[in-house]
Coordinates of C-alpha atoms in Angstrom, one line a residue:
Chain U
X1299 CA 84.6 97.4 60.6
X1300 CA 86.2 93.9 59.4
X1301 CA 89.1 94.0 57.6
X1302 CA 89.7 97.4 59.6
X1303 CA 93.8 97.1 61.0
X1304 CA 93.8 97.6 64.7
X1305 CA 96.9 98.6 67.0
X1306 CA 97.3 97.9 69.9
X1307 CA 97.1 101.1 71.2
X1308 CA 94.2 101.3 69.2
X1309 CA 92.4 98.9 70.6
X1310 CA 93.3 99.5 74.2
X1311 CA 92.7 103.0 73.6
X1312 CA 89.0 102.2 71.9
X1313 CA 87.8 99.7 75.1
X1314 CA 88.4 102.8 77.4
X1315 CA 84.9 104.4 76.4
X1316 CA 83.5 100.8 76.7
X1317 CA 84.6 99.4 80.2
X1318 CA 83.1 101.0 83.2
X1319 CA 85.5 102.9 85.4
X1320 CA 83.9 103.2 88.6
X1321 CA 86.5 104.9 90.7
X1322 CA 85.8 104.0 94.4
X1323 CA 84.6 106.3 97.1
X1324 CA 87.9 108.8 97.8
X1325 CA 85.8 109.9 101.0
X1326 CA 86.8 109.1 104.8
X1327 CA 83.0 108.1 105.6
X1328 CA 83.7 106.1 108.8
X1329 CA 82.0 103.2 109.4
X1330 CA 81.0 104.4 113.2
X1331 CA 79.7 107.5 112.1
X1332 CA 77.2 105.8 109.0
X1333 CA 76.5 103.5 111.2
X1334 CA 75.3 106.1 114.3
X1335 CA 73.5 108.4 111.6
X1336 CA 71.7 105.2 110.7
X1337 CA 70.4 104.4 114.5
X1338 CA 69.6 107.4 115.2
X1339 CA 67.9 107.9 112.2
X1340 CA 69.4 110.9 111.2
X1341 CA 69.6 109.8 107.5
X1342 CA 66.2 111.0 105.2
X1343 CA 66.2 108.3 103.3
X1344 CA 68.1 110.0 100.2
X1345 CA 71.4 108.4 101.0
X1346 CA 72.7 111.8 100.7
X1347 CA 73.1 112.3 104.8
X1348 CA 76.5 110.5 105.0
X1349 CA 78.1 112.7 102.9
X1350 CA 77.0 115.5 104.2
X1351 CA 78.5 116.7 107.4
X1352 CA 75.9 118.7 109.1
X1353 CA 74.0 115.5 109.5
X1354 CA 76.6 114.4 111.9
X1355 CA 80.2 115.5 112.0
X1356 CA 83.0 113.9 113.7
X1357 CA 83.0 116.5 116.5
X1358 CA 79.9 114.5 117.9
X1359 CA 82.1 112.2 119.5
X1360 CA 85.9 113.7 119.3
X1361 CA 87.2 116.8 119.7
X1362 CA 88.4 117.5 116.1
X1363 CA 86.4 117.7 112.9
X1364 CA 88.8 115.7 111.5
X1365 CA 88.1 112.7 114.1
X1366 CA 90.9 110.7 116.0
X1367 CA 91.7 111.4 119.5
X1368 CA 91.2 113.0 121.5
X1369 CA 87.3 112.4 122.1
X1370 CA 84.9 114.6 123.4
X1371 CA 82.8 113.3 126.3
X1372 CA 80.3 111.7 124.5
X1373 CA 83.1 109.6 122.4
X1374 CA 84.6 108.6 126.1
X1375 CA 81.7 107.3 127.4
X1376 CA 81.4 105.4 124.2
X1377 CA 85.2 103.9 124.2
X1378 CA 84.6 103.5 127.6
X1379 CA 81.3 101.3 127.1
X1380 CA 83.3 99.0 124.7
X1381 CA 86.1 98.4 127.2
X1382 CA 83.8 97.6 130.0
X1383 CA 81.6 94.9 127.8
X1384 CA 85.3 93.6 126.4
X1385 CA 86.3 93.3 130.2
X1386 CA 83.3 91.6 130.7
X1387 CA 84.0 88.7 128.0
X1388 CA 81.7 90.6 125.5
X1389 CA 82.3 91.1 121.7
X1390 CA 79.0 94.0 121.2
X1391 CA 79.6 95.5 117.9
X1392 CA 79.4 99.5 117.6
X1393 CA 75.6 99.6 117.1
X1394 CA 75.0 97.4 120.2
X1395 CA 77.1 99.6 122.5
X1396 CA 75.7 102.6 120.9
X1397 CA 72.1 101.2 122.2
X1398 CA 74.0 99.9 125.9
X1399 CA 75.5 103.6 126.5
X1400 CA 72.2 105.5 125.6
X1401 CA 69.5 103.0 127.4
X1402 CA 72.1 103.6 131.0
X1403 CA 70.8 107.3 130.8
X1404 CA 74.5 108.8 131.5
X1405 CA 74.4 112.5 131.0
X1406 CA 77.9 112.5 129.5
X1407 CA 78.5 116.1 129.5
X1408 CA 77.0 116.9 132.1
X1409 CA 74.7 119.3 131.1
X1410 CA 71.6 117.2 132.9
X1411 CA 70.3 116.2 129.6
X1412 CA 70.8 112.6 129.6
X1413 CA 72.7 111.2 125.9
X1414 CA 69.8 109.7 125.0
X1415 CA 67.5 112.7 125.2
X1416 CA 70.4 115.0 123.0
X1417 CA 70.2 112.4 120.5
X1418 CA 66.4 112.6 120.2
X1419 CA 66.4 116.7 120.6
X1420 CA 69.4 116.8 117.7
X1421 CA 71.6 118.6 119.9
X1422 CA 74.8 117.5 121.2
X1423 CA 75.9 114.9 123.9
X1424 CA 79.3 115.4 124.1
X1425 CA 79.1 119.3 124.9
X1426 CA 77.7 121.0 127.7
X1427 CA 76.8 124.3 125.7
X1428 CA 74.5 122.4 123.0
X1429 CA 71.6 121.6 125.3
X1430 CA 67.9 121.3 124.6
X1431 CA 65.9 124.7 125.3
X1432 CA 62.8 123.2 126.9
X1433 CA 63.4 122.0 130.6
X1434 CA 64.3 118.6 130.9
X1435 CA 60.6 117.5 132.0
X1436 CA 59.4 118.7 129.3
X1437 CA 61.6 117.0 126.9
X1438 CA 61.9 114.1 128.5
X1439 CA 57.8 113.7 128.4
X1440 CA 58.0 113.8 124.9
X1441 CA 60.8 111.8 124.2
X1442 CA 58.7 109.3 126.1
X1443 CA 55.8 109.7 124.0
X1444 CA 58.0 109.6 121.0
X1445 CA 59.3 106.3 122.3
X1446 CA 61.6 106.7 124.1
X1447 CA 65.2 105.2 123.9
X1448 CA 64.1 101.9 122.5
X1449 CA 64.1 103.4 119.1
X1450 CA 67.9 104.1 119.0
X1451 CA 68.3 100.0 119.3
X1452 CA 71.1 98.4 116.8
X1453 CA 69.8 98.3 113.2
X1454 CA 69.8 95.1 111.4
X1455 CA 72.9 94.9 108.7
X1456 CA 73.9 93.5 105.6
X1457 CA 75.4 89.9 105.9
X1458 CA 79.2 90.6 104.4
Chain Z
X202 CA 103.0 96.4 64.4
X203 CA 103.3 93.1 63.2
X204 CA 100.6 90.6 64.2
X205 CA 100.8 87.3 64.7
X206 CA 98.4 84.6 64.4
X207 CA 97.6 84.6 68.3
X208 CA 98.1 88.6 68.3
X209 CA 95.4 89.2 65.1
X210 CA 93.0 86.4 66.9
X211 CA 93.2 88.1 70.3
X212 CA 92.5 91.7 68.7
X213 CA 89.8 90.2 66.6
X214 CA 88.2 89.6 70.1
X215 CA 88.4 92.6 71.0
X216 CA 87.4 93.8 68.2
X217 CA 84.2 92.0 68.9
X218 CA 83.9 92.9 71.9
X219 CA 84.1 97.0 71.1
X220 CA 82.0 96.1 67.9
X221 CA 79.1 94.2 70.1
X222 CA 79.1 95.4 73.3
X223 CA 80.4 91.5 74.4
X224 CA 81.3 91.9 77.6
X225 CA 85.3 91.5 78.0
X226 CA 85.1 88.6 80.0
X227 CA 83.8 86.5 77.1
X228 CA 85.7 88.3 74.7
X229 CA 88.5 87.1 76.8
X230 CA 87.5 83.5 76.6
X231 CA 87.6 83.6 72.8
X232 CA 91.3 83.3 72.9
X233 CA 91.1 80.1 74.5
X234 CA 92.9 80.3 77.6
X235 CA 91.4 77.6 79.2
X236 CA 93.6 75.5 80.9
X237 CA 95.8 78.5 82.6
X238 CA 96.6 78.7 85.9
X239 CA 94.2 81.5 87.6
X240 CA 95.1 83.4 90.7
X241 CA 92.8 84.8 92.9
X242 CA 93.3 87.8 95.3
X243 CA 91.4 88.2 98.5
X244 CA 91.8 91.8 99.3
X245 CA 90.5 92.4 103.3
X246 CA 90.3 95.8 103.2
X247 CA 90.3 98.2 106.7
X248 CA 94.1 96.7 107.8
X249 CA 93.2 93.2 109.5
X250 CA 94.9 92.3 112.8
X251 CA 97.8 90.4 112.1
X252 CA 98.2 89.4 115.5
X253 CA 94.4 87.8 116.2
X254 CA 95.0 86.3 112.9
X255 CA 98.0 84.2 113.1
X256 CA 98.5 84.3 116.9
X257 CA 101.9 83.9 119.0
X258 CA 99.9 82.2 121.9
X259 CA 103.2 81.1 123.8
X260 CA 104.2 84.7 123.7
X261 CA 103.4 86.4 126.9
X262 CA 104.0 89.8 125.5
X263 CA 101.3 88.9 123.2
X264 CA 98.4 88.2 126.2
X265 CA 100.3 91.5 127.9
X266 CA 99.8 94.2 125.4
X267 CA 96.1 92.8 125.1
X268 CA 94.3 92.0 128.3
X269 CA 91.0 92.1 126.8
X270 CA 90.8 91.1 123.3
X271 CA 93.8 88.9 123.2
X272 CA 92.5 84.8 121.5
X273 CA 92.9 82.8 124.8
X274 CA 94.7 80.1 124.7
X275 CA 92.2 77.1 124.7
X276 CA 90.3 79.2 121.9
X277 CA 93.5 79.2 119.5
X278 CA 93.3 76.5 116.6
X279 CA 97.2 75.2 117.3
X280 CA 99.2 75.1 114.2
X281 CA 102.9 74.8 115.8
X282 CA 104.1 75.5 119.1
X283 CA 104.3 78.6 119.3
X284 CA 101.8 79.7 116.3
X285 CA 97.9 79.3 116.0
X286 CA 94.7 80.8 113.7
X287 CA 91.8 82.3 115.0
X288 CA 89.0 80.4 116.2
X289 CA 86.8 81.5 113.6
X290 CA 89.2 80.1 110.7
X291 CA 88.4 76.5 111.8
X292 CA 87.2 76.0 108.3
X293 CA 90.3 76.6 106.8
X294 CA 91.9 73.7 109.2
X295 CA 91.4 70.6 106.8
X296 CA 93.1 72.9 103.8
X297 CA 95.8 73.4 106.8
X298 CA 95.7 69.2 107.5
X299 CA 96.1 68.7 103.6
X300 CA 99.0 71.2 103.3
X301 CA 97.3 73.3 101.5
X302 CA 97.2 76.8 103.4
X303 CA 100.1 78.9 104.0
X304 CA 100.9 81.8 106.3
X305 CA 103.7 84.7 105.2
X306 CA 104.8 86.5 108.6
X307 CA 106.0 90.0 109.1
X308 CA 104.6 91.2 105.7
X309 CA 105.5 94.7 105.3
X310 CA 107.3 97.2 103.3
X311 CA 110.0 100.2 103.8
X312 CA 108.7 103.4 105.4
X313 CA 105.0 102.1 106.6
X314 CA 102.3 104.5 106.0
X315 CA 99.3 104.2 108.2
X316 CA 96.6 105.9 105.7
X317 CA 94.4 103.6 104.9
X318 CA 94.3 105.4 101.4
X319 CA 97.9 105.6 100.7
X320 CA 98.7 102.0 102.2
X321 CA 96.2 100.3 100.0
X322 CA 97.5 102.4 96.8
X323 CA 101.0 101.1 97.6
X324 CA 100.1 97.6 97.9
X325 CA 98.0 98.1 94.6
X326 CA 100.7 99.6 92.7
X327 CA 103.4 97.3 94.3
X328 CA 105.2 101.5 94.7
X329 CA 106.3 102.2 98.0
X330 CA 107.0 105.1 97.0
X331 CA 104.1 106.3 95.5
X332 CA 105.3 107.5 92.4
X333 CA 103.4 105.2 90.3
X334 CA 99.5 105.6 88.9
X335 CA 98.9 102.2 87.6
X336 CA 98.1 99.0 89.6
X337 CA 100.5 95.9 89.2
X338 CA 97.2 93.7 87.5
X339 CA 96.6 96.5 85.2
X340 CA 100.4 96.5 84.6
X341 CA 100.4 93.1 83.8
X342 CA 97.7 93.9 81.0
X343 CA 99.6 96.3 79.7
X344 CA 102.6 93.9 79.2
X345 CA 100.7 90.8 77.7
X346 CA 98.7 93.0 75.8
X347 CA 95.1 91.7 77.1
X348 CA 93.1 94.0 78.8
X349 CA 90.6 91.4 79.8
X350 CA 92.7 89.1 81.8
X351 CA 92.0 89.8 85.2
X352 CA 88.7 91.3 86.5
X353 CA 86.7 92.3 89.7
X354 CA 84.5 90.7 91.5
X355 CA 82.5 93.5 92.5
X356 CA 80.9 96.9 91.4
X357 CA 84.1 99.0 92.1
X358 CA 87.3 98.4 90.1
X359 CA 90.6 98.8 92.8
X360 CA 93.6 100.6 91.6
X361 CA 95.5 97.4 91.8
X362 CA 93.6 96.8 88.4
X363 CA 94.0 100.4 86.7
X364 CA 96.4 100.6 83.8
X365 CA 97.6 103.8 82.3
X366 CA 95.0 104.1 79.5
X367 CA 92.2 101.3 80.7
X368 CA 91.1 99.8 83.4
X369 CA 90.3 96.2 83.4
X370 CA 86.5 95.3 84.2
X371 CA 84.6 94.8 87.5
X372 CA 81.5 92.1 87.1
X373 CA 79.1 92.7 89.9
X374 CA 76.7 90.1 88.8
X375 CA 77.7 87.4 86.5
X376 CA 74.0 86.3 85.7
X377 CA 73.7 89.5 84.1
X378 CA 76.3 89.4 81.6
X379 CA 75.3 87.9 77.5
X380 CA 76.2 88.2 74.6
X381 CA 74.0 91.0 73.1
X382 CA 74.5 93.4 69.9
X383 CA 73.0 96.9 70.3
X384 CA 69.0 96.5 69.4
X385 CA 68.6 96.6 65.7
X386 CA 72.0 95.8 64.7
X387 CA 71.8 92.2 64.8
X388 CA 70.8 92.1 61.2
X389 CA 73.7 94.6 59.8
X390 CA 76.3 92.8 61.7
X391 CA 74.8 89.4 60.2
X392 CA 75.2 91.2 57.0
X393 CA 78.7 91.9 57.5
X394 CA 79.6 88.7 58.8
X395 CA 78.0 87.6 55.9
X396 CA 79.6 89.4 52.3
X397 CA 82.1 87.7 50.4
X398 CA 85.7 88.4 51.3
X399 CA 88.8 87.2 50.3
X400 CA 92.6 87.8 52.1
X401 CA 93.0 89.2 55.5
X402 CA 89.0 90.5 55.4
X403 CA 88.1 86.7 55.2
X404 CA 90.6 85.5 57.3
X405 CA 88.8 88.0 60.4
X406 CA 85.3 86.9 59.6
X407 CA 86.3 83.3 59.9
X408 CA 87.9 84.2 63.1
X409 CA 84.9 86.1 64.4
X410 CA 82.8 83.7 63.8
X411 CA 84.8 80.6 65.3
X412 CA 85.0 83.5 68.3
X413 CA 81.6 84.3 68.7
X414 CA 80.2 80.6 69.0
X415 CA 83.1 80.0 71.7
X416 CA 81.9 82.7 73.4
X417 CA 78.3 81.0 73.3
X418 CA 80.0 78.1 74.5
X419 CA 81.3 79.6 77.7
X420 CA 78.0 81.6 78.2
X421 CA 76.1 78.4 78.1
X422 CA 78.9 76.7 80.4
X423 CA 78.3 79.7 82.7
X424 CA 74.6 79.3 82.4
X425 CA 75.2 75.6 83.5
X426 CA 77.4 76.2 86.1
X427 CA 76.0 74.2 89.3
X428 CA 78.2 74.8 92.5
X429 CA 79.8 72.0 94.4
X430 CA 79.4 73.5 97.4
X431 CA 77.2 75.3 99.9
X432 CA 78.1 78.5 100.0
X433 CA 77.0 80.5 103.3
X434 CA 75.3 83.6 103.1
X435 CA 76.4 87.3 102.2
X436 CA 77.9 89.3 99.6
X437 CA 81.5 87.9 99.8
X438 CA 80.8 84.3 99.9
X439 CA 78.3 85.0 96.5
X440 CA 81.1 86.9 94.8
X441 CA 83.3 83.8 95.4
X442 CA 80.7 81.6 93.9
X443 CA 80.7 83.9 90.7
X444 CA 84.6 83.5 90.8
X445 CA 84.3 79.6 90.6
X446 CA 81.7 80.0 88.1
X447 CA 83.6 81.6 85.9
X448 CA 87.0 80.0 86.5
X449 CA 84.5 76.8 85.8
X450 CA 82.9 78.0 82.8
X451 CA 86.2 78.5 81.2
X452 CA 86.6 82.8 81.0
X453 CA 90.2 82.2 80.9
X454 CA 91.1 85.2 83.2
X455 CA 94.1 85.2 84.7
X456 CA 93.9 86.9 87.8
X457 CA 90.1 87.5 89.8
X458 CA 89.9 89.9 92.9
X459 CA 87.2 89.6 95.2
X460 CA 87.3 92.2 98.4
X461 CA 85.7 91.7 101.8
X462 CA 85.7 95.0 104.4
X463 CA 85.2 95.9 107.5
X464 CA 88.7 95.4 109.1
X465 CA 89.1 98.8 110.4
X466 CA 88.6 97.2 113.7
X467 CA 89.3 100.7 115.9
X468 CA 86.7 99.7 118.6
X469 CA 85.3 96.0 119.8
X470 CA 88.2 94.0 117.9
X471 CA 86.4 90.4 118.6
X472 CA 83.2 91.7 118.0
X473 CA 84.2 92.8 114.4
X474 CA 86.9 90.5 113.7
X475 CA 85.8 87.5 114.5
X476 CA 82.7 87.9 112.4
X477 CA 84.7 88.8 109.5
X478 CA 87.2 86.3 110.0
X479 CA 84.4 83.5 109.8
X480 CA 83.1 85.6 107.0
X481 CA 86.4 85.3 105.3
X482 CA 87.0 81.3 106.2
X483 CA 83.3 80.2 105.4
X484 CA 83.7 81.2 102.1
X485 CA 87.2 80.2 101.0
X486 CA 86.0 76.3 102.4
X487 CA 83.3 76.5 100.2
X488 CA 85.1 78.2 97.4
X489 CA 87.7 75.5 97.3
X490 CA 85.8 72.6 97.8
X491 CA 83.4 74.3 95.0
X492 CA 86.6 74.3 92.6
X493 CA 87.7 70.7 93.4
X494 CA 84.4 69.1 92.7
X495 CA 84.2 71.1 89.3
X496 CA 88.0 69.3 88.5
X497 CA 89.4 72.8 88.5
X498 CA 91.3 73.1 91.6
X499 CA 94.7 72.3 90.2
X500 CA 94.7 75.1 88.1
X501 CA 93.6 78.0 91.3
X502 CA 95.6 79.2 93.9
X503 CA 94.6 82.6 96.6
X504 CA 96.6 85.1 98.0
X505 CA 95.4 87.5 100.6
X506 CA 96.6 90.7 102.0
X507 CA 95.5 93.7 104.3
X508 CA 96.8 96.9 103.7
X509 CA 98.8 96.8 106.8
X510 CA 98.5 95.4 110.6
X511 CA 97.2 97.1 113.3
X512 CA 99.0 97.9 116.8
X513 CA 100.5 95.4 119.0
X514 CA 98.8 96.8 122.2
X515 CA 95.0 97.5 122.5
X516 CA 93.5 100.3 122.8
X517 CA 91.1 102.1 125.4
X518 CA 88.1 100.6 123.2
X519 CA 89.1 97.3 123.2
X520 CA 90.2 97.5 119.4
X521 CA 93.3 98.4 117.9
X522 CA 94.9 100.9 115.7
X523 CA 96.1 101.4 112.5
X524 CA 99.6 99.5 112.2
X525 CA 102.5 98.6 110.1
X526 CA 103.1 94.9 109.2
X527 CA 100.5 91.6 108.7
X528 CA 100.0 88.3 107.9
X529 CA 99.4 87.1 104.2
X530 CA 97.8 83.8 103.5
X531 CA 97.7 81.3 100.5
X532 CA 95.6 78.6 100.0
X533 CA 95.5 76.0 96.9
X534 CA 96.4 72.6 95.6
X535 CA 99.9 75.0 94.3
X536 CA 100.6 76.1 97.5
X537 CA 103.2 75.0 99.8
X538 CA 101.6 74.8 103.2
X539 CA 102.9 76.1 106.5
X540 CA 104.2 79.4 107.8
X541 CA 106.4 80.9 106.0
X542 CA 109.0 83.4 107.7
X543 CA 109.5 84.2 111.6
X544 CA 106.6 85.3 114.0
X545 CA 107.2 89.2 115.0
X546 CA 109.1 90.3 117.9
X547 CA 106.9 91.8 120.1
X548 CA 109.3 93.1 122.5
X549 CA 111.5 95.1 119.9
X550 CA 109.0 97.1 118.0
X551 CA 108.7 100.1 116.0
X552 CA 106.7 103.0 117.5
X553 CA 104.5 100.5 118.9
X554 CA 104.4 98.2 115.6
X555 CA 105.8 95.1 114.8
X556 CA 108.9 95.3 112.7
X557 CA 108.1 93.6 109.1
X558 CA 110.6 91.1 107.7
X559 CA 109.7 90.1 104.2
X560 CA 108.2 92.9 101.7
X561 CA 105.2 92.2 100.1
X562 CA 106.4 92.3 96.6
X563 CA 108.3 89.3 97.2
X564 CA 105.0 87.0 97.4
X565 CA 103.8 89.1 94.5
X566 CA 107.1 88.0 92.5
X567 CA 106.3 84.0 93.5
X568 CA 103.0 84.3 92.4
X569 CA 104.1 86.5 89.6
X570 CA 106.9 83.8 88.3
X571 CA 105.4 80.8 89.9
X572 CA 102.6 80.8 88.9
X573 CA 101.6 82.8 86.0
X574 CA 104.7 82.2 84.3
X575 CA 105.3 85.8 84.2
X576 CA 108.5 87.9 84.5
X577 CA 108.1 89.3 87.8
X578 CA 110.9 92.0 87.5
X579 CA 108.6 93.6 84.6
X580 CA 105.8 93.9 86.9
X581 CA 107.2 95.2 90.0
X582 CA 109.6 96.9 88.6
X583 CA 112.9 95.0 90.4
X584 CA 113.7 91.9 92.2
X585 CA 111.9 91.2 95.2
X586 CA 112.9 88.1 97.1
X587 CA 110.3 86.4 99.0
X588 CA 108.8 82.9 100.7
X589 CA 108.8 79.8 98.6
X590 CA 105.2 79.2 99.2
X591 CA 104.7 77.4 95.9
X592 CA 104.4 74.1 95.8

């Protein structure tokens, strides 16, 4: 190709099928709710999980699919477990109040399964209706033999 | 269209570099642009809090609207009377002692948007309005006619470096860039390099020669690149470190980006914040002592921006919200320290948002004129009046 003549248009137009255009995720994947699939280990391993919102949609913790306020009762008890650590002169990071909200065994919509019992039995904590179908001892027996809620602790993270 | 002697020399380099596979940073430094200024934009991306940033600690509104995640007093590094950074920017104080580090209040433009999508793409195409596609780098490759003078630090390449028909290049790892033909055409391109030629022909084989072994001279410089500073640990502070390598080595790109996230501080503001903001300080210290101990540091100024601010008044989750107008920093041996522009009026806001002062395409335009040497109105399509914060 020496002595070919290159335009500039040419040129430009040739490095085009040589640089790499990585466009950058277009997808709202909130940070809290990558984060929450993560510690509750929700996600298979595949990486696939946060994109797909079955795994965990935003009506977990608000009220509409498309997240924001208002919250449901779950998502309450969660903004309401950052003020109170704030209050108290603390800076816990989502993952640590995630673990502080589930280890007080609130029962956040009041269906008598406690948070952290809906979050091991894949059903809902922020609404009443989505409730476990064993009895609660039952459950909760194996949750305990499962491990209980020290396995929902904050995960480590990647230094930014 | 005619080419001159630069011209034919800078499109022989690319030439190589779509002939080779170079990569276009080293294709870039074959034109020998060492010796030009470089700026490099910090990009925080999530909208960082203004107000916990650069922090009006004699303003009682300030401590009102933010009982629990307000910087108390005694914790604020005090710049001015009335004005003082976050404790976690204490690194950045001796570049604030030298003069060196500048704040731009009530950054903002006309008509906020509080997407995070569609605020970023306005910052990155410098078009409130939307309307354009490109990124005001990218544009600026377009106009000089070098797609390789500015490049990413990173894996993903941000619109603010998208022209209409390229894109200029991300690196993600510098270590893993060389100069490399295709397997098994080393010999044919030897070859070529090689026949007789006479006129223009011989002309662009001397050329590619003379550009390949600068090339090798700037790979080796990269290869011997030894940093002049500790840098701490984490993704950001490393992709500084490849920034002063290659500003170091000699690449000759203009303009470097380099992003650090996480800023979307809805819930547990100090928590997040102050994490990133140490992040963020750690590693500009360390960049810039890195870039003085190399000799360089003349020649290297930052910018940073957010996408926007975030809400005067806290929310129920001890974070904030998505806001209109921030802070902007500069830091450098070019930079004219202090703040630049008046702190926000917290009692007269705008749906709960500080009202901005000073558009953001009027620091773009100083660093755009000041210190590229480019014509600003070009890029941003207008005049855009903004802070002297040039030295």
């Amino acid at each position: 190709m020496v002595g070919l003549r290159f335009t500039e248009k040419h040129v430009l137009g040739g490095l085009i099928a040589l640089l790499v255009l990585t466009a950058p995720a277009a997808l709202a994947l909130p940070k809290y709710r990558l984060q929450a699939i993560t510690q509750f280990h929700l996600d298979d391993g595949s990486g696939l999980a946060a994109l797909d919102r079955r795994v965990m949609s935003c009506s977990y913790c608000h009220v509409k699919e498309s997240g924001g306020a208002p919250w449901n009762p779950f998502g309450e008890a969660i903004r309401a477990t950052f003020k109170a650590n704030a209050e108290a002169g603390g800076k816990a990071k989502f993952p640590e109040i995630l673990s502080i909200l589930l280890k007080s065994e609130q029962d956040a919509d009041g269906d008598t399964y406690p948070d952290a019992l809906e979050v091991w039995a894949k059903t809902l904590p922020g609404d009443a209706e989505s409730k476990p179908t064993e009895p609660l001892e039952t459950v909760q027996a194996e949750f305990e033999a499962a491990g209980g809620v020290g396995q929902f602790g904050p995960q480590e993270t990647e230094k930014k | 269209m005619p080419l001159d002697r630069r011209d034919f020399l800078k499109y022989s380099a690319l030439a190589v570099a779509a002939t080779s596979g170079m990569p276009g940073f080293l294709a870039r430094a074959a034109t020998q642009a060492t010796g030009q200024k470089t700026l490099v934009v910090i990009q925080l991306t999530g909208g960082n809090d203004g107000l916990n940033t650069l922090i009006p600690y004699s303003n009682g509104a300030y401590y009102a609207a933010r009982p629990t995640i307000a910087i108390p007093k005694k914790d604020v590094l005090t710049l001015g009377p009335d004005l003082g950074m976050h404790p976690s920017l204490k690194p950045l104080m001796g570049l604030w002692d030298a003069g060196q580090l500048a704040w731009m209040e009530n950054i903002g433009y006309p008509n906020p948007n509080r997407s995070h999508f569609a605020s970023m793409a306005i910052w990155h195409t410098a078009d409130p309005t939307q309307a354009q596609a490109e990124g005001w780098i990218g544009r600026i490759a377009e106009k000089i006619g070098d797609p390789f003078c500015a490049s990413n630090i990173g894996s993903s390449t941000p619109q603010a470096l998208r022209a209409a028909e390229f894109s200029l290049p991300s690196i993600d790892a510098v270590d893993n860039f060389q100069v490399k033909l295709p397997a098994g055409l080393e010999g044919a391109f030897g070859a070529m390099l090689d026949a007789p030629r006479s006129g223009e022909a011989d002309y662009l084989v001397r050329a590619t020669r003379q550009m390949m072994s600068n090339t090798q001279k700037v790979q080796a410089n990269v290869g011997k690149y030894k940093a002049g500073a500790t840098y701490p640990e984490g993704k950001f502070a490393t992709q500084l470190k490849d920034a002063a390598r290659l500003i170091a080595s000699g690449t000759g790109q203009r303009i470097l980006y380099v992003s650090l996230g996480g800023f979307d501080t809805h819930a547990g503001q100090r928590g997040e914040q102050d994490e990133l903001l140490a992040t963020l300080a750690s590693g500009l210290a360390a960049f810039q002592t890195d870039l003085e101990r190399q000799g360089v540091a003349e020649r290297v100024v930052v910018m940073g921006f957010s996408e926007f601010g975030r809400r005067v008044a806290e929310n129920d989750s001890a974070g904030t919200d998505h806001g209109q107008g921030s802070v902007m920093f500069a830091l450098g041996k070019g930079v004219k320290g202090g703040i630049h522009g008046d702190s926000p009026d917290l009692e007269d806001l705008s749906l709960g948002d500080i009202k901005y002062k000073q558009d953001f395409r009027g620091v773009y335009a100083g660093a755009l004129t000041g210190w590229l040497g480019l014509n600003a109105r070009d890029i941003l399509g207008g005049d855009f009046k903004g802070p002297q914060w040039l030295a």
